[in-house]
CSV table of C-alpha atoms in Angstrom, one decimal:
chain,number,residue,atom,x,y,z
A,1,UNK,CA,26.1,43.4,3.9
A,2,UNK,CA,27.0,39.9,2.6
A,3,UNK,CA,28.0,39.4,-0.9
A,4,UNK,CA,30.6,39.1,-3.7
A,5,UNK,CA,32.6,42.0,-4.8
A,6,UNK,CA,34.9,42.4,-7.9
A,7,UNK,CA,37.1,45.3,-8.6
A,8,UNK,CA,37.5,47.0,-10.7
A,9,UNK,CA,34.3,47.3,-12.7
A,10,UNK,CA,36.1,48.4,-15.9
A,11,UNK,CA,39.7,47.7,-16.7
A,12,UNK,CA,41.8,48.6,-19.6
A,13,UNK,CA,45.4,47.2,-20.4
A,14,UNK,CA,47.8,47.1,-23.3
A,15,UNK,CA,48.4,44.1,-24.9
A,16,UNK,CA,51.2,42.0,-23.6
A,17,UNK,CA,50.4,42.9,-20.0
A,18,UNK,CA,49.3,40.6,-17.2
A,19,UNK,CA,46.4,41.7,-15.3
A,20,UNK,CA,44.9,40.4,-12.0
A,21,UNK,CA,41.2,40.5,-11.4
A,22,UNK,CA,39.9,40.7,-7.8
A,23,UNK,CA,37.2,38.7,-6.3
A,24,UNK,CA,36.1,38.7,-2.7
A,25,UNK,CA,33.2,37.1,-0.7
A,26,UNK,CA,32.1,37.4,2.9
A,27,UNK,CA,29.3,34.7,2.4
A,28,UNK,CA,31.5,32.0,4.1
A,29,UNK,CA,31.3,30.0,0.8
A,30,UNK,CA,33.7,27.2,0.2
A,31,UNK,CA,33.6,27.1,-3.6
A,32,UNK,CA,34.4,29.9,-6.1
A,33,UNK,CA,34.3,30.2,-9.8
A,34,UNK,CA,35.6,32.2,-12.5
A,35,UNK,CA,33.6,32.5,-15.8
A,36,UNK,CA,34.2,34.5,-19.0
A,37,UNK,CA,31.2,36.1,-21.0
A,38,UNK,CA,31.6,37.1,-24.5
A,39,UNK,CA,28.8,39.1,-26.4
A,40,UNK,CA,25.9,36.7,-27.4
A,41,UNK,CA,27.5,33.7,-25.6
A,42,UNK,CA,26.9,31.9,-22.4
A,43,UNK,CA,29.2,31.8,-19.4
A,44,UNK,CA,32.4,29.7,-19.8
A,45,UNK,CA,34.2,28.2,-16.9
A,46,UNK,CA,37.8,29.2,-16.5
A,47,UNK,CA,38.9,27.9,-13.1
A,48,UNK,CA,37.3,26.9,-9.9
A,49,UNK,CA,38.2,26.2,-6.3
A,50,UNK,CA,36.5,23.9,-3.8
A,51,UNK,CA,38.6,24.7,-0.8
A,52,UNK,CA,41.6,26.8,0.2
A,53,UNK,CA,44.9,26.1,-1.5
A,54,UNK,CA,43.2,24.0,-4.2
A,55,UNK,CA,41.8,24.7,-7.7
A,56,UNK,CA,41.1,23.0,-10.7
A,57,UNK,CA,41.1,24.2,-14.6
A,58,UNK,CA,37.6,24.6,-16.2
A,59,UNK,CA,36.9,24.5,-19.8
A,60,UNK,CA,39.0,27.5,-20.9
A,61,UNK,CA,41.7,27.7,-18.5
A,62,UNK,CA,44.6,28.4,-21.1
A,63,UNK,CA,46.1,31.7,-20.5
A,64,UNK,CA,44.8,32.2,-17.2
A,65,UNK,CA,46.0,31.5,-13.6
A,66,UNK,CA,44.3,31.7,-10.3
A,67,UNK,CA,45.3,31.4,-6.5
A,68,UNK,CA,43.2,30.4,-3.4
A,69,UNK,CA,45.2,31.4,-0.3
A,70,UNK,CA,42.2,32.6,1.6
A,71,UNK,CA,38.7,31.3,1.8
A,72,UNK,CA,37.5,34.8,0.9
A,73,UNK,CA,39.5,35.6,-2.1
A,74,UNK,CA,39.9,34.1,-5.5
A,75,UNK,CA,42.0,36.6,-7.8
A,76,UNK,CA,42.3,35.6,-11.5
A,77,UNK,CA,45.3,36.7,-13.5
A,78,UNK,CA,44.9,37.2,-17.3
A,79,UNK,CA,48.2,36.5,-18.7
A,80,UNK,CA,49.8,37.6,-22.0
A,81,UNK,CA,49.4,34.2,-23.2
A,82,UNK,CA,45.6,34.6,-23.5
A,83,UNK,CA,44.9,35.3,-27.1
A,84,UNK,CA,41.7,37.3,-26.8
A,85,UNK,CA,41.4,38.4,-23.2
A,86,UNK,CA,38.9,41.2,-23.8
A,87,UNK,CA,35.7,40.0,-22.2
A,88,UNK,CA,33.4,40.2,-19.4
A,89,UNK,CA,34.8,38.4,-16.3
A,90,UNK,CA,32.2,37.1,-13.6
A,91,UNK,CA,33.3,35.4,-10.2
A,92,UNK,CA,30.8,33.4,-8.4
A,93,UNK,CA,30.6,31.3,-5.1
A,94,UNK,CA,28.6,28.6,-3.6
A,95,UNK,CA,28.3,27.0,-0.3
A,96,UNK,CA,29.8,23.4,-0.7
A,97,UNK,CA,27.4,20.8,0.6
A,98,UNK,CA,24.5,23.1,0.0
A,99,UNK,CA,22.2,23.6,-3.0
A,100,UNK,CA,24.1,24.1,-6.3
A,101,UNK,CA,23.1,27.8,-6.6
A,102,UNK,CA,25.8,30.2,-7.4
A,103,UNK,CA,26.0,33.6,-6.3
A,104,UNK,CA,27.7,36.1,-8.8
A,105,UNK,CA,29.7,39.2,-8.3
A,106,UNK,CA,29.0,42.2,-10.5
A,107,UNK,CA,31.7,41.5,-13.0
A,108,UNK,CA,34.9,43.2,-14.3
A,109,UNK,CA,35.0,44.2,-18.0
A,110,UNK,CA,38.3,43.9,-19.3
A,111,UNK,CA,39.5,45.5,-22.5
A,112,UNK,CA,42.9,45.0,-24.0
A,113,UNK,CA,44.0,47.6,-26.3
B,1,UNK,CA,31.3,17.0,-23.2
B,2,UNK,CA,28.2,18.0,-21.7
B,3,UNK,CA,26.3,20.6,-23.9
B,4,UNK,CA,23.1,22.5,-22.9
B,5,UNK,CA,21.4,24.0,-26.1
B,6,UNK,CA,19.2,27.1,-25.6
B,7,UNK,CA,16.7,28.5,-28.1
B,8,UNK,CA,15.9,30.9,-29.4
B,9,UNK,CA,18.9,33.2,-29.1
B,10,UNK,CA,16.9,36.5,-29.4
B,11,UNK,CA,13.3,37.0,-28.8
B,12,UNK,CA,11.6,40.6,-29.3
B,13,UNK,CA,8.1,41.0,-28.0
B,14,UNK,CA,5.6,43.7,-27.4
B,15,UNK,CA,4.8,44.4,-23.9
B,16,UNK,CA,2.0,42.2,-22.9
B,17,UNK,CA,2.8,39.2,-25.1
B,18,UNK,CA,4.0,36.0,-23.7
B,19,UNK,CA,7.6,34.6,-24.0
B,20,UNK,CA,9.2,31.2,-23.8
B,21,UNK,CA,12.8,30.1,-23.8
B,22,UNK,CA,13.7,26.3,-24.3
B,23,UNK,CA,16.6,24.4,-22.9
B,24,UNK,CA,17.6,21.0,-24.3
B,25,UNK,CA,20.2,18.5,-23.3
B,26,UNK,CA,21.4,15.4,-25.1
B,27,UNK,CA,21.9,13.5,-21.8
B,28,UNK,CA,19.6,13.3,-18.6
B,29,UNK,CA,20.2,16.3,-16.4
B,30,UNK,CA,20.5,16.0,-12.5
B,31,UNK,CA,18.9,19.5,-12.1
B,32,UNK,CA,18.6,22.5,-14.0
B,33,UNK,CA,19.0,26.1,-12.8
B,34,UNK,CA,17.7,29.3,-14.6
B,35,UNK,CA,19.3,32.6,-14.3
B,36,UNK,CA,18.4,36.1,-15.3
B,37,UNK,CA,21.0,38.5,-16.4
B,38,UNK,CA,19.7,42.3,-16.9
B,39,UNK,CA,21.7,44.3,-19.4
B,40,UNK,CA,25.1,45.4,-17.9
B,41,UNK,CA,24.4,43.3,-14.8
B,42,UNK,CA,25.4,39.9,-13.5
B,43,UNK,CA,23.4,36.6,-13.5
B,44,UNK,CA,20.9,36.2,-10.7
B,45,UNK,CA,19.6,32.8,-9.5
B,46,UNK,CA,15.8,32.4,-10.3
B,47,UNK,CA,15.0,28.9,-9.6
B,48,UNK,CA,16.2,25.3,-9.6
B,49,UNK,CA,14.1,22.3,-10.9
B,50,UNK,CA,15.1,18.7,-9.7
B,51,UNK,CA,12.3,16.4,-10.2
B,52,UNK,CA,11.0,14.9,-13.4
B,53,UNK,CA,8.0,16.8,-14.7
B,54,UNK,CA,8.3,19.4,-12.0
B,55,UNK,CA,6.6,22.7,-12.6
B,56,UNK,CA,7.2,25.9,-10.5
B,57,UNK,CA,5.6,29.4,-10.7
B,58,UNK,CA,7.1,32.6,-9.5
B,59,UNK,CA,4.2,35.2,-10.2
B,60,UNK,CA,4.3,35.5,-14.1
B,61,UNK,CA,7.1,33.1,-14.7
B,62,UNK,CA,6.6,29.3,-15.0
B,63,UNK,CA,9.2,26.9,-15.1
B,64,UNK,CA,9.1,23.3,-16.4
B,65,UNK,CA,11.4,20.3,-16.2
B,66,UNK,CA,10.7,17.6,-18.8
B,67,UNK,CA,9.4,14.1,-17.9
B,68,UNK,CA,12.7,12.7,-19.2
B,69,UNK,CA,14.9,15.3,-17.4
B,70,UNK,CA,16.4,16.4,-20.8
B,71,UNK,CA,14.7,19.5,-21.4
B,72,UNK,CA,13.2,22.6,-19.5
B,73,UNK,CA,11.4,25.7,-20.4
B,74,UNK,CA,10.8,29.2,-18.9
B,75,UNK,CA,7.4,30.9,-19.7
B,76,UNK,CA,6.7,34.6,-19.0
B,77,UNK,CA,3.1,35.6,-19.2
B,78,UNK,CA,2.2,39.2,-20.3
B,79,UNK,CA,5.7,40.5,-20.5
B,80,UNK,CA,6.6,43.7,-19.0
B,81,UNK,CA,9.6,46.1,-19.7
B,82,UNK,CA,11.1,44.9,-16.6
B,83,UNK,CA,11.5,41.6,-17.9
B,84,UNK,CA,14.3,42.6,-20.3
B,85,UNK,CA,17.6,40.8,-20.3
B,86,UNK,CA,19.2,37.6,-20.9
B,87,UNK,CA,17.9,34.2,-19.6
B,88,UNK,CA,20.1,31.3,-18.9
B,89,UNK,CA,19.5,27.9,-18.1
B,90,UNK,CA,22.5,25.7,-16.5
B,91,UNK,CA,22.9,22.2,-15.9
B,92,UNK,CA,23.7,22.1,-12.2
B,93,UNK,CA,24.5,18.3,-12.0
B,94,UNK,CA,28.2,18.3,-12.9
B,95,UNK,CA,30.8,17.6,-10.5
B,96,UNK,CA,31.9,20.0,-7.8
B,97,UNK,CA,29.1,22.1,-8.4
B,98,UNK,CA,30.2,23.4,-11.7
B,99,UNK,CA,27.5,24.7,-14.0
B,100,UNK,CA,27.3,24.3,-17.6
B,101,UNK,CA,25.3,27.3,-19.1
B,102,UNK,CA,23.2,27.4,-22.3
B,103,UNK,CA,23.8,30.2,-24.7
B,104,UNK,CA,21.1,32.2,-23.2
B,105,UNK,CA,17.9,34.0,-24.7
B,106,UNK,CA,18.0,37.7,-25.0
B,107,UNK,CA,14.7,39.3,-24.3
B,108,UNK,CA,13.6,42.6,-25.6
B,109,UNK,CA,10.3,44.0,-24.6
B,110,UNK,CA,8.9,46.9,-26.7
B,111,UNK,CA,6.4,49.3,-24.6
């Protein structure tokens, strides 16, 4: 089956620890995106990447970092510098040059204790 | 920066009633996309509107794009309990395929 996978579904961390969220896609999509969703709010863009080894900051990049070493993978690290990291994190991908439709993974719910 | 305002934030309806959510922008939109997110789930693409005044239908769902391409609406006729979830509009015309999402409308359907 083609799709986007995110792991784990639920993640708990202690305050002050860095944590890396996984995002993998086998859709052969060029572009990948990370969003953060808080209760009652829309999705806010953290980082995005159009091609391997290149990525750009989104609207709320502070306290986060990413890498894009492979086309299929776009991991997100939530660092200890992120003031309020507890949220639902969604990864998405899009076929560059195609429609603007984004395909979302199932999400990771991060809780920092 | 570009903002997309969506109203209402919440809508509670009885099963069988109609539902509408509205999306507004202060600037002209290149295109508008609609997504549905079931409780506990992830956003799923519903449709994209590109042309001024465009109307598209998917069974009980009707999507409209305003003549000035600054607003859009999603109307559901005769809601069912399977329609529950959050409906998002998103401006799809920003650079690099970035989407700017509205805040979403949370729909609750009472049986």
